[in-house]
Coordinates of C-alpha atoms and ligand atoms in Angstrom, one line a residue:
M29 CA 115.4 162.3 123.5
K30 CA 112.6 163.2 125.2
R31 CA 112.5 165.5 122.1
I32 CA 112.4 163.0 120.3
I33 CA 109.6 161.4 121.2
V34 CA 107.6 164.6 121.9
L35 CA 108.5 165.7 118.4
C36 CA 106.9 162.2 116.8
L37 CA 103.7 163.0 119.6
F38 CA 103.0 166.3 117.7
M39 CA 103.6 164.5 114.3
A40 CA 101.1 161.9 115.0
N41 CA 98.7 165.0 116.5
L42 CA 99.3 166.4 113.2
V43 CA 98.9 163.5 110.3
A44 CA 95.7 162.4 112.7
A45 CA 94.5 165.9 112.1
Q46 CA 95.0 166.2 108.9
Q47 CA 93.8 163.1 108.3
P48 CA 90.1 163.4 105.8
I49 CA 87.1 163.3 107.7
K50 CA 85.1 159.9 107.2
P51 CA 81.4 160.2 106.4
Y52 CA 78.7 158.6 108.5
G53 CA 75.9 157.1 107.5
A54 CA 73.9 157.6 104.4
I55 CA 75.2 160.9 103.1
P56 CA 73.1 163.6 100.6
S57 CA 73.7 163.2 97.2
K58 CA 74.0 166.6 94.5
R59 CA 70.9 166.4 94.2
Q60 CA 69.7 166.6 97.6
L61 CA 72.5 169.2 98.8
A62 CA 70.3 171.6 96.0
W63 CA 67.7 170.8 97.6
H64 CA 68.7 171.8 101.3
D65 CA 69.3 174.8 100.2
T66 CA 65.7 175.4 98.1
E67 CA 64.5 175.6 102.0
V68 CA 61.1 176.9 101.3
Y69 CA 59.6 176.3 98.3
G70 CA 55.6 176.2 96.9
L71 CA 53.1 174.5 95.2
I72 CA 50.7 176.0 93.1
H73 CA 47.2 173.9 92.8
F74 CA 44.9 175.7 89.9
T75 CA 42.8 173.6 87.6
P76 CA 39.0 173.5 86.2
T77 CA 38.6 172.1 90.1
T78 CA 39.9 175.7 91.1
F79 CA 36.3 177.0 89.5
E80 CA 34.0 174.1 91.0
N81 CA 35.5 175.4 94.4
K82 CA 36.7 172.0 94.7
E83 CA 39.3 170.0 96.5
W84 CA 39.6 167.5 94.3
G85 CA 37.6 166.7 90.5
F86 CA 36.4 164.2 89.5
G87 CA 37.6 164.3 85.7
D88 CA 34.3 165.3 84.4
A89 CA 34.2 169.6 84.5
D90 CA 34.3 171.2 81.3
P91 CA 37.2 172.3 79.9
Q92 CA 35.6 175.3 78.9
T93 CA 35.4 175.9 82.9
F94 CA 38.6 176.9 82.7
N95 CA 38.6 180.2 82.2
P96 CA 40.9 182.9 84.2
T97 CA 40.1 186.2 83.8
A98 CA 43.2 187.8 84.7
F99 CA 45.9 184.9 84.9
N100 CA 49.3 186.9 86.2
A101 CA 52.1 184.1 86.8
D102 CA 54.4 187.1 87.6
Q103 CA 52.0 188.4 90.1
I104 CA 52.2 184.2 91.9
I105 CA 55.9 184.5 91.5
K106 CA 56.4 187.6 92.6
A107 CA 54.2 187.3 96.0
A108 CA 55.9 183.9 96.5
K109 CA 59.2 186.0 96.3
A110 CA 58.4 188.6 97.8
G111 CA 57.5 185.2 101.1
G112 CA 61.0 184.1 100.8
L113 CA 60.4 181.2 98.2
K114 CA 63.5 179.8 96.2
G115 CA 61.6 177.6 94.3
I116 CA 57.5 176.2 92.9
I117 CA 56.0 173.9 92.1
L118 CA 53.3 173.4 89.7
V119 CA 51.0 171.1 89.3
A120 CA 50.6 170.3 85.9
K121 CA 48.1 167.4 86.3
H122 CA 45.9 166.7 89.6
H123 CA 43.8 163.8 90.5
D124 CA 41.1 165.3 87.7
G125 CA 43.3 164.8 84.7
F126 CA 42.7 168.1 82.9
A127 CA 47.3 168.5 81.6
L128 CA 47.7 172.4 82.2
W129 CA 49.6 171.9 79.3
P130 CA 49.1 171.7 75.8
T131 CA 49.9 167.6 75.9
K132 CA 49.7 164.8 73.4
T133 CA 48.7 162.3 75.4
T134 CA 45.6 163.6 76.4
N135 CA 42.7 165.9 74.7
Y136 CA 41.4 167.2 78.4
N137 CA 44.1 169.9 78.3
I138 CA 43.9 173.7 78.5
S139 CA 44.5 173.9 74.1
K140 CA 40.6 173.0 74.3
S141 CA 40.0 175.7 77.6
P142 CA 39.2 179.5 75.9
F143 CA 43.1 180.9 77.8
R144 CA 44.7 182.5 75.8
N145 CA 42.2 181.0 72.7
G146 CA 43.1 177.6 73.3
K147 CA 47.1 178.4 72.7
G148 CA 48.1 178.8 75.3
D149 CA 50.5 176.6 78.1
M150 CA 50.2 177.5 81.5
V151 CA 53.1 175.3 82.5
R152 CA 56.1 177.6 80.7
E153 CA 54.0 180.6 81.9
I154 CA 54.8 180.5 85.1
A155 CA 58.4 178.1 84.9
Q156 CA 59.8 181.5 82.3
A157 CA 57.9 183.8 85.2
A158 CA 59.6 181.1 88.3
R159 CA 63.4 181.6 86.3
K160 CA 62.2 185.3 85.3
N161 CA 62.3 185.5 88.7
G162 CA 65.4 184.1 90.2
L163 CA 62.9 180.6 90.8
K164 CA 63.7 177.1 91.1
F165 CA 60.9 174.8 89.2
G166 CA 59.4 171.8 89.5
V167 CA 56.2 169.5 88.6
Y168 CA 53.4 167.5 89.8
C169 CA 51.8 165.1 87.9
S170 CA 49.3 163.5 89.5
P171 CA 49.7 159.6 88.6
W172 CA 46.0 159.4 89.5
D173 CA 43.8 160.8 86.7
R174 CA 40.0 160.5 87.0
N175 CA 39.6 161.2 83.7
N176 CA 41.6 159.2 81.6
P177 CA 39.3 156.3 80.2
K178 CA 42.5 154.4 80.3
Y179 CA 42.8 153.8 83.4
G180 CA 42.7 150.6 85.7
T181 CA 43.9 149.7 81.9
A182 CA 47.4 148.5 81.6
E183 CA 47.5 150.7 78.9
Y184 CA 47.7 153.7 80.6
L185 CA 50.8 154.0 82.3
A186 CA 52.8 154.3 79.4
I187 CA 50.2 157.8 78.9
Y188 CA 51.7 158.6 82.2
Q189 CA 55.0 157.5 81.5
A190 CA 54.7 160.3 77.8
Q191 CA 53.0 163.0 79.9
L192 CA 56.3 162.8 82.3
K193 CA 59.2 162.8 79.4
E194 CA 57.2 165.9 77.8
L195 CA 57.8 167.8 81.1
Y196 CA 60.6 166.7 81.7
S197 CA 61.4 167.7 77.8
N198 CA 60.4 171.4 77.3
Y199 CA 60.6 172.7 81.0
G200 CA 64.6 173.5 82.1
Q201 CA 65.8 171.6 84.1
L202 CA 64.0 170.3 87.4
F203 CA 64.6 170.8 90.8
M204 CA 61.6 168.3 91.7
S205 CA 59.3 166.3 90.4
W206 CA 57.1 165.4 93.0
H207 CA 54.9 162.1 92.8
D208 CA 52.0 161.6 95.5
G209 CA 50.1 158.5 95.8
A210 CA 47.2 159.3 96.3
N211 CA 44.0 157.4 94.7
G212 CA 41.0 157.4 95.6
G213 CA 39.5 154.4 93.1
D214 CA 35.6 156.4 92.2
G215 CA 36.2 158.8 88.8
Y216 CA 34.3 160.3 85.5
Y217 CA 37.2 157.3 83.2
G218 CA 35.7 158.8 79.8
G219 CA 32.0 158.6 80.9
A220 CA 32.1 155.4 82.5
R221 CA 31.8 156.5 86.6
E222 CA 33.2 153.6 88.3
K223 CA 35.1 153.1 90.6
R224 CA 38.4 151.9 89.5
S225 CA 40.7 150.1 92.2
I226 CA 45.3 149.7 90.6
D227 CA 47.3 147.9 93.0
N228 CA 49.7 150.4 93.8
T229 CA 52.2 148.2 94.4
T230 CA 53.1 147.4 90.4
Y231 CA 51.2 149.5 88.0
Y232 CA 52.8 152.9 88.0
D233 CA 56.2 150.5 87.4
W234 CA 57.8 153.5 90.1
N235 CA 61.2 151.4 88.9
N236 CA 60.8 152.2 85.6
T237 CA 58.9 155.5 85.3
W238 CA 62.1 156.9 88.5
A239 CA 64.1 156.0 85.7
I240 CA 63.3 157.7 82.8
T241 CA 63.4 161.1 85.4
R242 CA 66.6 160.7 86.6
K243 CA 67.6 160.0 82.4
M244 CA 66.0 162.6 81.8
Q245 CA 65.8 165.0 84.9
P246 CA 69.2 163.6 86.4
M247 CA 69.2 167.4 89.4
A248 CA 64.7 166.8 89.9
N249 CA 64.3 165.7 93.9
I250 CA 61.7 163.0 93.5
F251 CA 59.5 163.8 96.4
S252 CA 56.8 160.8 97.4
D253 CA 55.0 159.7 100.3
I254 CA 57.7 157.1 101.3
G255 CA 60.2 158.9 99.5
W256 CA 62.9 158.3 97.0
D257 CA 65.1 161.8 97.6
V258 CA 62.6 163.6 99.8
R259 CA 60.1 161.9 102.2
W260 CA 57.0 163.0 103.2
V261 CA 57.2 164.0 106.5
G262 CA 53.6 162.1 107.6
N263 CA 51.2 165.9 108.0
E264 CA 50.5 168.2 105.8
N265 CA 50.2 170.4 109.1
G266 CA 53.7 172.0 108.1
Y267 CA 56.0 170.7 110.5
A268 CA 58.6 167.7 111.7
N269 CA 59.4 166.2 114.7
E270 CA 61.3 168.3 117.8
T271 CA 64.2 164.9 117.0
S272 CA 64.4 165.3 112.7
W273 CA 67.2 162.3 111.0
A274 CA 67.6 162.7 107.7
T275 CA 68.0 159.4 106.8
F276 CA 65.3 157.0 106.9
T277 CA 64.2 153.4 105.5
P278 CA 61.1 153.3 103.7
M279 CA 60.3 149.5 104.3
P280 CA 57.2 147.1 102.8
P281 CA 54.0 147.7 104.6
K282 CA 52.4 145.1 106.5
G283 CA 51.7 140.9 104.3
K284 CA 53.7 143.3 101.3
N285 CA 57.4 143.0 100.0
V286 CA 58.0 145.9 98.2
A287 CA 57.6 150.0 99.5
V288 CA 55.8 151.7 97.3
P289 CA 54.0 155.3 97.1
G290 CA 50.5 155.4 97.8
Q291 CA 51.4 153.0 101.2
A292 CA 52.6 156.3 103.7
N293 CA 51.5 157.0 107.4
Y294 CA 54.7 155.4 108.6
P295 CA 54.4 156.1 112.4
E296 CA 59.3 157.1 111.5
S297 CA 58.1 160.0 108.9
P298 CA 57.7 162.7 111.2
E299 CA 61.2 161.7 113.0
G300 CA 62.9 160.3 110.5
I301 CA 65.4 156.8 110.9
R302 CA 68.2 157.6 113.3
N303 CA 71.4 155.3 111.0
G304 CA 68.7 154.4 108.1
K305 CA 69.7 153.1 105.4
F306 CA 69.7 156.8 102.8
W307 CA 69.7 160.4 102.9
M308 CA 66.3 161.6 102.9
P309 CA 65.0 164.5 104.6
A310 CA 61.4 165.0 105.1
E311 CA 59.8 168.0 102.8
C312 CA 57.0 169.2 105.1
D313 CA 54.2 170.2 102.9
V314 CA 51.0 172.5 103.5
P315 CA 48.3 175.0 102.4
L316 CA 49.0 178.1 102.6
R317 CA 45.3 178.5 102.7
Q318 CA 43.3 175.9 104.7
G319 CA 43.0 173.9 101.4
W320 CA 45.3 172.9 98.6
F321 CA 42.2 174.6 96.0
Y322 CA 41.6 178.4 95.9
H323 CA 38.0 178.7 98.2
A324 CA 37.2 182.6 99.2
K325 CA 35.4 181.3 102.3
E326 CA 39.1 180.8 103.5
Q327 CA 41.5 182.1 105.0
P328 CA 45.3 182.4 104.2
K329 CA 47.5 181.6 107.7
T330 CA 48.9 184.7 109.2
P331 CA 52.7 185.2 109.2
T332 CA 53.2 184.2 112.6
V333 CA 51.9 181.0 112.4
L334 CA 53.7 181.3 108.7
F335 CA 57.6 181.1 111.0
D336 CA 56.1 179.2 113.6
L337 CA 55.7 177.1 111.2
Y338 CA 58.9 177.7 109.0
L339 CA 61.1 176.9 112.3
K340 CA 59.7 173.3 112.6
S341 CA 60.3 172.7 109.2
V342 CA 63.4 174.6 108.2
G343 CA 64.5 174.7 111.1
R344 CA 64.2 171.3 111.9
G345 CA 66.3 170.6 108.7
A346 CA 63.2 169.1 106.4
G347 CA 62.4 171.4 103.6
L348 CA 58.8 173.6 104.1
D349 CA 56.6 173.3 101.0
L350 CA 53.9 176.5 101.2
G351 CA 50.7 175.4 99.1
L352 CA 49.6 178.3 97.4
A353 CA 46.0 178.3 95.4
P354 CA 45.6 181.2 92.5
D355 CA 41.9 182.2 92.7
T356 CA 39.1 182.3 89.9
R357 CA 41.0 185.8 88.1
G358 CA 44.1 183.7 87.9
Q359 CA 47.2 185.6 90.5
L360 CA 46.9 185.2 94.5
H361 CA 44.6 186.7 96.6
E362 CA 45.7 190.1 98.6
D363 CA 45.1 188.3 101.6
D364 CA 47.5 186.0 101.0
V365 CA 50.1 188.5 98.9
V366 CA 50.3 190.2 102.1
A367 CA 50.5 187.1 104.4
L368 CA 53.7 185.9 101.9
Q369 CA 55.6 189.3 102.1
S370 CA 54.5 190.3 105.5
F371 CA 55.9 185.8 106.5
G372 CA 59.4 186.6 104.4
N373 CA 60.3 190.3 105.6
M374 CA 59.9 188.1 109.7
V375 CA 62.7 185.8 107.8
K376 CA 64.7 188.6 106.0
H377 CA 64.4 191.0 109.4
T378 CA 64.4 188.2 112.3
F379 CA 67.7 186.3 109.8
A380 CA 69.6 189.7 109.1
T381 CA 71.8 190.3 111.4
N382 CA 73.8 187.6 114.0
L383 CA 74.5 188.3 117.1
A384 CA 77.3 186.4 117.5
K385 CA 79.2 187.7 114.6
G386 CA 82.8 189.4 116.1
A387 CA 82.6 186.6 119.3
Q388 CA 85.6 185.1 120.5
L389 CA 85.8 181.6 120.2
K390 CA 87.1 178.6 121.7
A391 CA 86.1 175.1 121.6
S392 CA 87.9 172.1 124.1
N393 CA 88.8 170.6 120.8
T394 CA 90.0 170.9 117.5
R395 CA 91.0 169.4 114.8
G396 CA 93.9 171.4 112.9
K397 CA 93.6 175.6 110.9
T398 CA 92.0 174.0 108.4
Y399 CA 88.9 172.9 111.0
T400 CA 88.5 176.0 113.3
V401 CA 85.9 176.8 114.8
A402 CA 86.2 180.8 113.4
N403 CA 84.6 179.0 110.6
L404 CA 81.0 178.3 112.4
L405 CA 81.1 182.6 112.3
D406 CA 82.0 183.0 108.6
G407 CA 78.2 182.7 107.2
N408 CA 80.1 179.7 104.3
K409 CA 78.5 176.6 105.3
Q410 CA 81.3 174.7 103.3
S411 CA 84.3 176.1 106.0
Y412 CA 83.2 174.4 109.3
W413 CA 84.5 173.6 112.6
A414 CA 85.8 169.1 113.6
T415 CA 86.7 167.2 116.4
T416 CA 89.6 164.9 116.3
D417 CA 88.3 161.1 115.0
Q418 CA 88.5 159.8 118.5
V419 CA 86.7 162.7 120.4
H420 CA 83.1 162.7 120.6
Q421 CA 82.3 164.9 123.0
A422 CA 83.3 169.0 122.6
S423 CA 82.6 172.6 124.3
I424 CA 82.2 175.7 122.5
A425 CA 82.6 179.0 124.6
I426 CA 81.3 182.0 123.9
D427 CA 82.5 185.9 124.5
L428 CA 79.8 188.2 123.0
K429 CA 82.0 190.6 124.9
T430 CA 79.1 193.0 125.1
P431 CA 76.0 191.6 126.5
K432 CA 73.4 190.7 123.7
T433 CA 69.7 189.7 123.7
F434 CA 68.3 187.0 121.8
D435 CA 65.1 184.7 121.2
I436 CA 66.6 182.0 118.5
V437 CA 69.5 179.5 118.4
S438 CA 71.1 178.2 114.6
L439 CA 73.1 174.9 114.4
Q440 CA 73.8 173.9 110.6
E441 CA 76.0 170.8 110.5
Y442 CA 78.6 170.0 107.1
I443 CA 76.0 167.5 106.4
P444 CA 77.8 166.3 102.9
L445 CA 79.9 163.8 105.1
G446 CA 76.1 162.6 107.0
Q447 CA 74.3 163.5 110.3
R448 CA 76.4 163.0 112.9
I449 CA 75.5 165.2 115.6
E450 CA 73.0 163.7 118.4
G451 CA 72.9 165.3 121.4
Y452 CA 73.8 169.0 122.7
T453 CA 72.7 171.7 125.5
I454 CA 73.0 175.0 125.3
E455 CA 74.3 177.1 128.4
I456 CA 73.9 180.9 128.7
L457 CA 75.5 182.8 131.6
E458 CA 73.3 184.4 134.5
N459 CA 74.3 186.1 137.2
N460 CA 77.5 184.2 137.2
I461 CA 76.2 181.3 136.9
W462 CA 75.9 178.9 134.0
K463 CA 72.1 178.4 133.2
K464 CA 70.9 175.5 130.6
V465 CA 68.6 177.0 128.4
Y466 CA 67.9 173.8 125.8
E467 CA 68.9 170.0 125.5
G468 CA 68.8 168.4 122.2
T469 CA 69.2 165.5 119.4
S470 CA 69.6 166.5 116.1
I471 CA 71.2 169.4 114.2
G472 CA 71.2 168.2 110.6
A473 CA 71.1 170.8 108.0
K474 CA 70.2 173.5 109.6
R475 CA 68.4 173.8 114.0
L476 CA 65.9 177.4 114.9
I477 CA 65.9 177.0 118.4
R478 CA 63.3 179.1 119.6
L479 CA 64.4 179.6 123.4
E480 CA 61.6 179.8 125.8
H481 CA 61.2 184.1 125.8
A482 CA 64.6 185.9 125.2
V483 CA 67.4 185.8 126.9
T484 CA 70.7 188.9 127.8
T485 CA 73.8 187.1 127.8
N486 CA 77.7 188.3 127.3
K487 CA 78.6 184.7 127.0
V488 CA 77.2 181.3 126.0
R489 CA 78.7 177.6 125.7
L490 CA 77.6 175.3 124.0
N491 CA 78.4 171.3 124.3
I492 CA 77.7 168.7 122.1
T493 CA 77.5 165.4 124.3
K494 CA 77.1 163.0 122.1
S495 CA 77.5 161.9 118.4
P496 CA 78.9 158.1 117.1
V497 CA 81.5 159.4 116.0
C498 CA 84.4 162.9 115.0
I499 CA 81.8 166.2 115.6
T500 CA 81.9 168.3 112.2
L501 CA 79.2 171.9 112.6
S502 CA 79.4 174.6 109.7
E503 CA 77.1 177.8 111.6
F504 CA 76.3 179.3 114.7
G505 CA 73.8 182.0 115.3
L506 CA 72.2 183.8 117.7
Y507 CA 69.3 186.4 116.5
R508 CA 66.4 187.7 118.0
F509 CA 62.5 187.4 115.8
T510 CA 61.8 190.9 114.5
P511 CA 58.3 190.7 113.5
Ligands
FUL627 C1 47.7 165.3 98.0 C2 46.1 165.2 96.7 O1 45.8 164.5 97.3 C3 45.9 166.6 97.5 O2 44.9 167.1 96.4 C4 47.4 167.8 97.0 O3 47.4 168.0 96.0 C5 48.4 167.2 98.0 C6 49.5 168.5 97.3 O4 48.6 166.4 97.4 O5 48.6 163.8 98.3

């Protein structure tokens, strides 16, 4: 009888262990999962504004000024690739309204410039160079248009939507459609040179405008300051909060009843909202130099600064969108090329060897064979370790066998099932005493923890201290910063 009871309990446990794990809260779409894989990408600003040495073109620059002496899409893309960037977004039209492709929607476009004798299409050249070098491609088409005479009238929306349709039809699959909400009011507007205010809650009709994006480019992640697929992190400094949730709920500003782009600056943007309604991870956008456009007086950020931003963006479950500014030749300055290359090497060398590889792992709880701790070291984020449904706290003892020196710990949650973990600590064994080296909250798609200084030990413990549901973790790594 006793045996039968034991057997029944064992069977019940087995069934429980094998039951599929229920997702927690908002979960990412297929499109967003592909975006998470991109991690670091670039945003190219290059229009007549470059030749005016400005940040916001007024919309009155003569198209003849757009005359790069040695434009080279391959040079730009290869430098980006050396920096480890996996995608490129081209600002196909900035606030000045100048279109970098021969659009039918406005005369203010590249065909009126000396570039390739008026036969050029820079969107095509960048898109082709990106794809040739294995980078994804996306576009930014500014809704604010300081050149267009129709801007501010009801007729402009159709023009803007037609521009998006051209960009969505002619340049292959896009990984992002980037929309910003800036609107400074004044502009050239076909010679009127006046201030035109719009009601950003209605003017761009975002619900219907983005329905076009969904229909024509279903894999394009829509970025805006208030989110949609990807939200703005709330600063242009390149980092997310230490506690960083991929979930968010855009809220209408006081006195309005809709949340639309152009209203951001939520205090919650850098951190996200725990248990927010939607999966809307943050993008940390930051220019490689000081401005988004090229200015000879500025310098690119150093590789060390870029590496730190990488840890504080990608390493906090967000994306890093690095602004690239070609000079008036139409190439990235040599200093930018060197900075990108050194940054790329730093990331590559630092994360080349997982020092936990070959370690012996023991978990205080495991859901069953499919979810074993061995999954944490297989370099495959599709497989993961999980606990049984009732277990929301667990520890993993990591025996490195021989002492290893490291200063970065890497953790990855299995995000297709949502962001679950809310608290954890990392301990190392030092002189036979367990010492806490880090205490954290969120993990998400990727968590890169830089310890205060390098530590040497042969035993590490990861304690998941808080989770509302059973735990799922896909990767664990220990690394040594290698400049
Ligand atoms: C902002 C724009 O106003 C800047 O000029 C730049 O394009 C940046 C990426 O987005 O909102």
